Amino acid sequence: MANRTVKDAKSVKGTNPQYLVEKIIRSRIYDSKFWKEECFALTAELMVDKAMELRFIGGVFGGNIKPTPFLCLILKMLQIQPEKDIIVEFIKNEEFKYVRALGAFYMRLVGTSLDCYKYLEPLYNDSRKLRRQNRQGVFELVHMDEFIDELLREDRVCDVILPRIQKRHILEESNELDPKISALDDDFEDIVESSEDDEEEEEAEVKQYDESKYDLEAVAKERPHRSRRERTPEKSRDYDRDHERDYDRDYDRKHKRDKRPKEKTKHRDRSRSRERERVRERSRDRDMGRVRERDRGRDTGRDGGRDSGRDRDRENRDRDRRYRSDRYRDRDY
């Protein structure tokens, strides 16, 4: 009795509203502790209090397929079928994000295609964070706009197969739905305008830089060619005085060198030539001594070789003599 749909409930998509959840998951929800303790005799008025206590969203998890409180409340709403105004208030609630997520999910299950686009698309502007428990029981982070996008685009969310809805462009062509207006259009226009302003400023700066560069080049061409350092009259006068003094000093040295007596120069040349001859004689004597030592070494090597050869011949002859004498002695005996 506690798991039956209310008598005055309307069929959704041509079937019992509870049948939108698969049978195996529905039976797991009926056997769960949360369903028996928290969802028993729950009415539409008390549903708000239970929704405010939610701390995460999700379907089933674990190896034995345990349902989350979020999925249990979805099945309870399908069972008691609250009025549409209550669901709309759930969606418009900005204080409790999980209450909004619960109302959006229920609207996606039982609402028409027009109602889904009408009430869920404004939630794209909500970027608050939601905790979602995946199939392995691990919590992950999602945003409200991501969750809404999954409801409108995916076929299965929170382990529940979602009913099919018409595409948006079909409703727009039939004039049942206004064209979609994104909240990012205004920001995009502002970005485009700011980028155009930046480009204009950059062009103006480049133009100003080119003009200043042209002016500098013109001034450089008009300026006469000067030395690296422009001399003042006083510095130029000092420079000329120093130059003349150095020139006079060099001139005097040259003339003094030319005025030296020729005899001294001749004597000096003669002594230099004598020293050169002495050096040459010494080097010649040194070379001759080396040649003599080399020849002497060769002669001693030859004589030594001859003596060694003579000694070797003498030993051979003595050996032969002893051998012959030994043979004759043996023959006589």
PDB file of C-alpha atoms in Angstrom, residues 18-195:
ATOM      1  CA  GLN A  18       6.613   5.537 -10.974  1.00  0.00           C
ATOM      2  CA  TYR A  19       7.387   3.395 -13.994  1.00  0.00           C
ATOM      3  CA  LEU A  20       9.695   6.113 -15.317  1.00  0.00           C
ATOM      4  CA  VAL A  21      12.268   4.601 -12.919  1.00  0.00           C
ATOM      5  CA  GLU A  22      13.464   1.130 -13.890  1.00  0.00           C
ATOM      6  CA  LYS A  23      12.052  -1.809 -11.968  1.00  0.00           C
ATOM      7  CA  ILE A  24      15.330  -3.045 -10.483  1.00  0.00           C
ATOM      8  CA  ILE A  25      16.203   0.440  -9.201  1.00  0.00           C
ATOM      9  CA  ARG A  26      12.630   0.964  -8.011  1.00  0.00           C
ATOM     10  CA  SER A  27      12.719  -2.262  -5.993  1.00  0.00           C
ATOM     11  CA  ARG A  28      16.063  -1.222  -4.451  1.00  0.00           C
ATOM     12  CA  ILE A  29      14.507   2.083  -3.407  1.00  0.00           C
ATOM     13  CA  TYR A  30      11.552   0.327  -1.794  1.00  0.00           C
ATOM     14  CA  ASP A  31      13.969  -1.828   0.235  1.00  0.00           C
ATOM     15  CA  SER A  32      16.212   1.051   1.318  1.00  0.00           C
ATOM     16  CA  LYS A  33      16.248   2.393   4.856  1.00  0.00           C
ATOM     17  CA  PHE A  34      15.772   6.010   3.784  1.00  0.00           C
ATOM     18  CA  TRP A  35      12.563   5.159   1.907  1.00  0.00           C
ATOM     19  CA  LYS A  36      11.073   3.275   4.831  1.00  0.00           C
ATOM     20  CA  GLU A  37      11.995   5.798   7.516  1.00  0.00           C
ATOM     21  CA  GLU A  38      12.012   9.214   5.821  1.00  0.00           C
ATOM     22  CA  CYS A  39       9.601   8.843   2.900  1.00  0.00           C
ATOM     23  CA  PHE A  40       6.767   7.044   4.639  1.00  0.00           C
ATOM     24  CA  ALA A  41       3.511   9.085   4.633  1.00  0.00           C
ATOM     25  CA  LEU A  42       5.298  12.031   3.071  1.00  0.00           C
ATOM     26  CA  THR A  43       3.073  14.746   1.566  1.00  0.00           C
ATOM     27  CA  ALA A  44       3.798  17.595  -0.847  1.00  0.00           C
ATOM     28  CA  GLU A  45       4.014  20.089   2.044  1.00  0.00           C
ATOM     29  CA  LEU A  46       6.527  17.981   3.941  1.00  0.00           C
ATOM     30  CA  MET A  47       8.516  17.322   0.777  1.00  0.00           C
ATOM     31  CA  VAL A  48      10.049  20.807   1.015  1.00  0.00           C
ATOM     32  CA  ASP A  49      11.617  20.060   4.410  1.00  0.00           C
ATOM     33  CA  LYS A  50      13.164  16.821   3.165  1.00  0.00           C
ATOM     34  CA  ALA A  51      14.488  18.537   0.037  1.00  0.00           C
ATOM     35  CA  MET A  52      16.182  21.210   2.139  1.00  0.00           C
ATOM     36  CA  GLU A  53      18.099  18.487   4.005  1.00  0.00           C
ATOM     37  CA  LEU A  54      19.765  17.181   0.828  1.00  0.00           C
ATOM     38  CA  ARG A  55      23.537  17.526   0.698  1.00  0.00           C
ATOM     39  CA  PHE A  56      24.349  15.872  -2.645  1.00  0.00           C
ATOM     40  CA  ILE A  57      22.742  14.492  -5.795  1.00  0.00           C
ATOM     41  CA  GLY A  58      23.162  11.105  -7.472  1.00  0.00           C
ATOM     42  CA  GLY A  59      21.561   7.854  -8.561  1.00  0.00           C
ATOM     43  CA  VAL A  60      22.642   4.463  -7.224  1.00  0.00           C
ATOM     44  CA  PHE A  61      26.067   3.432  -5.945  1.00  0.00           C
ATOM     45  CA  GLY A  62      27.959   0.431  -4.634  1.00  0.00           C
ATOM     46  CA  GLY A  63      28.008  -3.207  -5.630  1.00  0.00           C
ATOM     47  CA  ASN A  64      24.568  -3.954  -4.180  1.00  0.00           C
ATOM     48  CA  ILE A  65      23.003  -0.871  -5.872  1.00  0.00           C
ATOM     49  CA  LYS A  66      22.072   1.418  -3.011  1.00  0.00           C
ATOM     50  CA  PRO A  67      19.911   4.439  -3.902  1.00  0.00           C
ATOM     51  CA  THR A  68      20.802   7.965  -2.800  1.00  0.00           C
ATOM     52  CA  PRO A  69      18.310  10.159  -0.863  1.00  0.00           C
ATOM     53  CA  PHE A  70      18.031  12.351  -3.961  1.00  0.00           C
ATOM     54  CA  LEU A  71      16.740   9.426  -6.045  1.00  0.00           C
ATOM     55  CA  CYS A  72      14.378   8.313  -3.246  1.00  0.00           C
ATOM     56  CA  LEU A  73      12.742  11.766  -3.138  1.00  0.00           C
ATOM     57  CA  ILE A  74      12.370  11.757  -6.948  1.00  0.00           C
ATOM     58  CA  LEU A  75      10.456   8.473  -6.769  1.00  0.00           C
ATOM     59  CA  LYS A  76       8.303   9.812  -3.915  1.00  0.00           C
ATOM     60  CA  MET A  77       7.421  12.884  -5.970  1.00  0.00           C
ATOM     61  CA  LEU A  78       6.422  10.608  -8.861  1.00  0.00           C
ATOM     62  CA  GLN A  79       4.260   8.666  -6.440  1.00  0.00           C
ATOM     63  CA  ILE A  80       2.382  11.596  -4.839  1.00  0.00           C
ATOM     64  CA  GLN A  81       2.573  13.805  -7.982  1.00  0.00           C
ATOM     65  CA  PRO A  82       2.684  17.340  -6.482  1.00  0.00           C
ATOM     66  CA  GLU A  83       1.149  20.256  -8.334  1.00  0.00           C
ATOM     67  CA  LYS A  84       3.039  22.105 -11.052  1.00  0.00           C
ATOM     68  CA  ASP A  85       3.154  25.331  -9.028  1.00  0.00           C
ATOM     69  CA  ILE A  86       5.097  23.588  -6.271  1.00  0.00           C
ATOM     70  CA  ILE A  87       7.644  22.288  -8.784  1.00  0.00           C
ATOM     71  CA  VAL A  88       8.013  25.752 -10.320  1.00  0.00           C
ATOM     72  CA  GLU A  89       8.687  27.181  -6.851  1.00  0.00           C
ATOM     73  CA  PHE A  90      11.313  24.493  -6.350  1.00  0.00           C
ATOM     74  CA  ILE A  91      13.024  25.593  -9.565  1.00  0.00           C
ATOM     75  CA  LYS A  92      12.859  29.292  -8.715  1.00  0.00           C
ATOM     76  CA  ASN A  93      14.309  28.762  -5.234  1.00  0.00           C
ATOM     77  CA  GLU A  94      17.720  30.485  -5.191  1.00  0.00           C
ATOM     78  CA  GLU A  95      18.601  29.853  -1.552  1.00  0.00           C
ATOM     79  CA  PHE A  96      18.764  26.039  -1.574  1.00  0.00           C
ATOM     80  CA  LYS A  97      20.548  24.730  -4.648  1.00  0.00           C
ATOM     81  CA  TYR A  98      19.668  21.063  -4.064  1.00  0.00           C
ATOM     82  CA  VAL A  99      15.955  21.967  -3.883  1.00  0.00           C
ATOM     83  CA  ARG A 100      16.359  23.615  -7.299  1.00  0.00           C
ATOM     84  CA  ALA A 101      18.161  20.543  -8.662  1.00  0.00           C
ATOM     85  CA  LEU A 102      15.364  18.273  -7.349  1.00  0.00           C
ATOM     86  CA  GLY A 103      12.637  20.384  -8.974  1.00  0.00           C
ATOM     87  CA  ALA A 104      14.569  20.589 -12.310  1.00  0.00           C
ATOM     88  CA  PHE A 105      15.024  16.823 -12.430  1.00  0.00           C
ATOM     89  CA  TYR A 106      11.326  16.178 -11.720  1.00  0.00           C
ATOM     90  CA  MET A 107      10.283  18.743 -14.344  1.00  0.00           C
ATOM     91  CA  ARG A 108      12.479  16.985 -16.889  1.00  0.00           C
ATOM     92  CA  LEU A 109      10.754  13.664 -16.139  1.00  0.00           C
ATOM     93  CA  VAL A 110       7.109  14.729 -16.217  1.00  0.00           C
ATOM     94  CA  GLY A 111       7.082  18.063 -18.057  1.00  0.00           C
ATOM     95  CA  THR A 112       6.447  18.678 -21.737  1.00  0.00           C
ATOM     96  CA  SER A 113       9.156  19.754 -24.163  1.00  0.00           C
ATOM     97  CA  LEU A 114       7.976  23.350 -23.990  1.00  0.00           C
ATOM     98  CA  ASP A 115       7.974  23.359 -20.166  1.00  0.00           C
ATOM     99  CA  CYS A 116      11.458  21.835 -20.027  1.00  0.00           C
ATOM    100  CA  TYR A 117      12.992  24.553 -22.209  1.00  0.00           C
ATOM    101  CA  LYS A 118      10.957  27.274 -20.554  1.00  0.00           C
ATOM    102  CA  TYR A 119      11.841  26.486 -16.938  1.00  0.00           C
ATOM    103  CA  LEU A 120      15.252  24.833 -17.232  1.00  0.00           C
ATOM    104  CA  GLU A 121      17.110  27.085 -19.679  1.00  0.00           C
ATOM    105  CA  PRO A 122      17.160  30.081 -17.285  1.00  0.00           C
ATOM    106  CA  LEU A 123      19.138  27.893 -14.881  1.00  0.00           C
ATOM    107  CA  TYR A 124      22.128  28.107 -17.245  1.00  0.00           C
ATOM    108  CA  ASN A 125      22.969  31.349 -15.449  1.00  0.00           C
ATOM    109  CA  ASP A 126      23.379  29.481 -12.139  1.00  0.00           C
ATOM    110  CA  SER A 127      26.995  28.419 -11.744  1.00  0.00           C
ATOM    111  CA  ARG A 128      26.903  27.159  -8.163  1.00  0.00           C
ATOM    112  CA  LYS A 129      28.737  23.982  -7.256  1.00  0.00           C
ATOM    113  CA  LEU A 130      27.007  20.674  -6.568  1.00  0.00           C
ATOM    114  CA  ARG A 131      28.302  17.460  -5.054  1.00  0.00           C
ATOM    115  CA  ARG A 132      27.408  14.340  -6.987  1.00  0.00           C
ATOM    116  CA  GLN A 133      27.951  10.734  -5.892  1.00  0.00           C
ATOM    117  CA  ASN A 134      28.987   8.512  -8.775  1.00  0.00           C
ATOM    118  CA  ARG A 135      28.423   4.774  -9.262  1.00  0.00           C
ATOM    119  CA  GLN A 136      31.536   3.893  -7.226  1.00  0.00           C
ATOM    120  CA  GLY A 137      30.318   5.926  -4.246  1.00  0.00           C
ATOM    121  CA  VAL A 138      32.906   8.672  -4.779  1.00  0.00           C
ATOM    122  CA  PHE A 139      31.855  12.308  -4.606  1.00  0.00           C
ATOM    123  CA  GLU A 140      32.683  14.579  -7.547  1.00  0.00           C
ATOM    124  CA  LEU A 141      32.141  18.256  -8.204  1.00  0.00           C
ATOM    125  CA  VAL A 142      29.766  19.603 -10.858  1.00  0.00           C
ATOM    126  CA  HIS A 143      28.086  22.939 -11.476  1.00  0.00           C
ATOM    127  CA  MET A 144      24.412  23.700 -11.720  1.00  0.00           C
ATOM    128  CA  ASP A 145      24.617  24.756 -15.381  1.00  0.00           C
ATOM    129  CA  GLU A 146      26.412  21.494 -16.224  1.00  0.00           C
ATOM    130  CA  PHE A 147      23.679  19.481 -14.506  1.00  0.00           C
ATOM    131  CA  ILE A 148      20.951  21.380 -16.416  1.00  0.00           C
ATOM    132  CA  ASP A 149      22.808  20.837 -19.703  1.00  0.00           C
ATOM    133  CA  GLU A 150      22.931  17.098 -19.003  1.00  0.00           C
ATOM    134  CA  LEU A 151      19.167  17.063 -18.353  1.00  0.00           C
ATOM    135  CA  LEU A 152      18.452  18.718 -21.698  1.00  0.00           C
ATOM    136  CA  ARG A 153      20.976  16.802 -23.804  1.00  0.00           C
ATOM    137  CA  GLU A 154      21.712  13.404 -22.266  1.00  0.00           C
ATOM    138  CA  ASP A 155      19.508  10.300 -22.384  1.00  0.00           C
ATOM    139  CA  ARG A 156      20.376   9.012 -18.906  1.00  0.00           C
ATOM    140  CA  VAL A 157      21.040  11.077 -15.779  1.00  0.00           C
ATOM    141  CA  CYS A 158      21.389   9.757 -12.205  1.00  0.00           C
ATOM    142  CA  ASP A 159      20.763   6.206 -13.467  1.00  0.00           C
ATOM    143  CA  VAL A 160      17.297   7.159 -14.735  1.00  0.00           C
ATOM    144  CA  ILE A 161      16.357   7.014 -18.422  1.00  0.00           C
ATOM    145  CA  LEU A 162      14.909  10.401 -19.381  1.00  0.00           C
ATOM    146  CA  PRO A 163      11.892  10.693 -21.665  1.00  0.00           C
ATOM    147  CA  ARG A 164      12.548  12.070 -25.136  1.00  0.00           C
ATOM    148  CA  ILE A 165      11.786  15.706 -25.866  1.00  0.00           C
ATOM    149  CA  GLN A 166      11.633  17.618 -29.113  1.00  0.00           C
ATOM    150  CA  LYS A 167      14.626  19.512 -30.393  1.00  0.00           C
ATOM    151  CA  ARG A 168      14.702  23.199 -29.726  1.00  0.00           C
ATOM    152  CA  HIS A 169      14.997  24.296 -33.354  1.00  0.00           C
ATOM    153  CA  ILE A 170      11.763  22.425 -34.166  1.00  0.00           C
ATOM    154  CA  LEU A 171       9.878  24.378 -31.508  1.00  0.00           C
ATOM    155  CA  GLU A 172      11.411  27.618 -32.817  1.00  0.00           C
ATOM    156  CA  GLU A 173      10.321  26.861 -36.373  1.00  0.00           C
ATOM    157  CA  SER A 174       6.754  26.215 -35.200  1.00  0.00           C
ATOM    158  CA  ASN A 175       6.797  29.526 -33.261  1.00  0.00           C
ATOM    159  CA  GLU A 176       6.110  27.739 -30.007  1.00  0.00           C
ATOM    160  CA  LEU A 177       9.388  28.877 -28.491  1.00  0.00           C
ATOM    161  CA  ASP A 178      11.319  32.130 -28.814  1.00  0.00           C
ATOM    162  CA  PRO A 179      14.904  32.043 -30.089  1.00  0.00           C
ATOM    163  CA  LYS A 180      17.418  31.346 -27.394  1.00  0.00           C
ATOM    164  CA  ILE A 181      19.098  34.432 -25.932  1.00  0.00           C
ATOM    165  CA  SER A 182      22.357  33.648 -24.213  1.00  0.00           C
ATOM    166  CA  ALA A 183      23.565  35.674 -21.264  1.00  0.00           C
ATOM    167  CA  LEU A 184      27.027  35.657 -22.823  1.00  0.00           C
ATOM    168  CA  ASP A 185      25.930  37.715 -25.835  1.00  0.00           C
ATOM    169  CA  ASP A 186      26.248  40.998 -23.944  1.00  0.00           C
ATOM    170  CA  ASP A 187      29.651  40.027 -22.610  1.00  0.00           C
ATOM    171  CA  PHE A 188      30.757  38.991 -26.088  1.00  0.00           C
ATOM    172  CA  GLU A 189      29.680  42.334 -27.530  1.00  0.00           C
ATOM    173  CA  ASP A 190      31.576  44.162 -24.792  1.00  0.00           C
ATOM    174  CA  ILE A 191      34.683  42.103 -25.546  1.00  0.00           C
ATOM    175  CA  VAL A 192      34.408  42.841 -29.265  1.00  0.00           C
ATOM    176  CA  GLU A 193      34.003  46.573 -28.641  1.00  0.00           C
ATOM    177  CA  SER A 194      36.941  46.672 -26.245  1.00  0.00           C
ATOM    178  CA  SER A 195      39.124  44.781 -28.739  1.00  0.00           C
TER     179      SER A 195
END
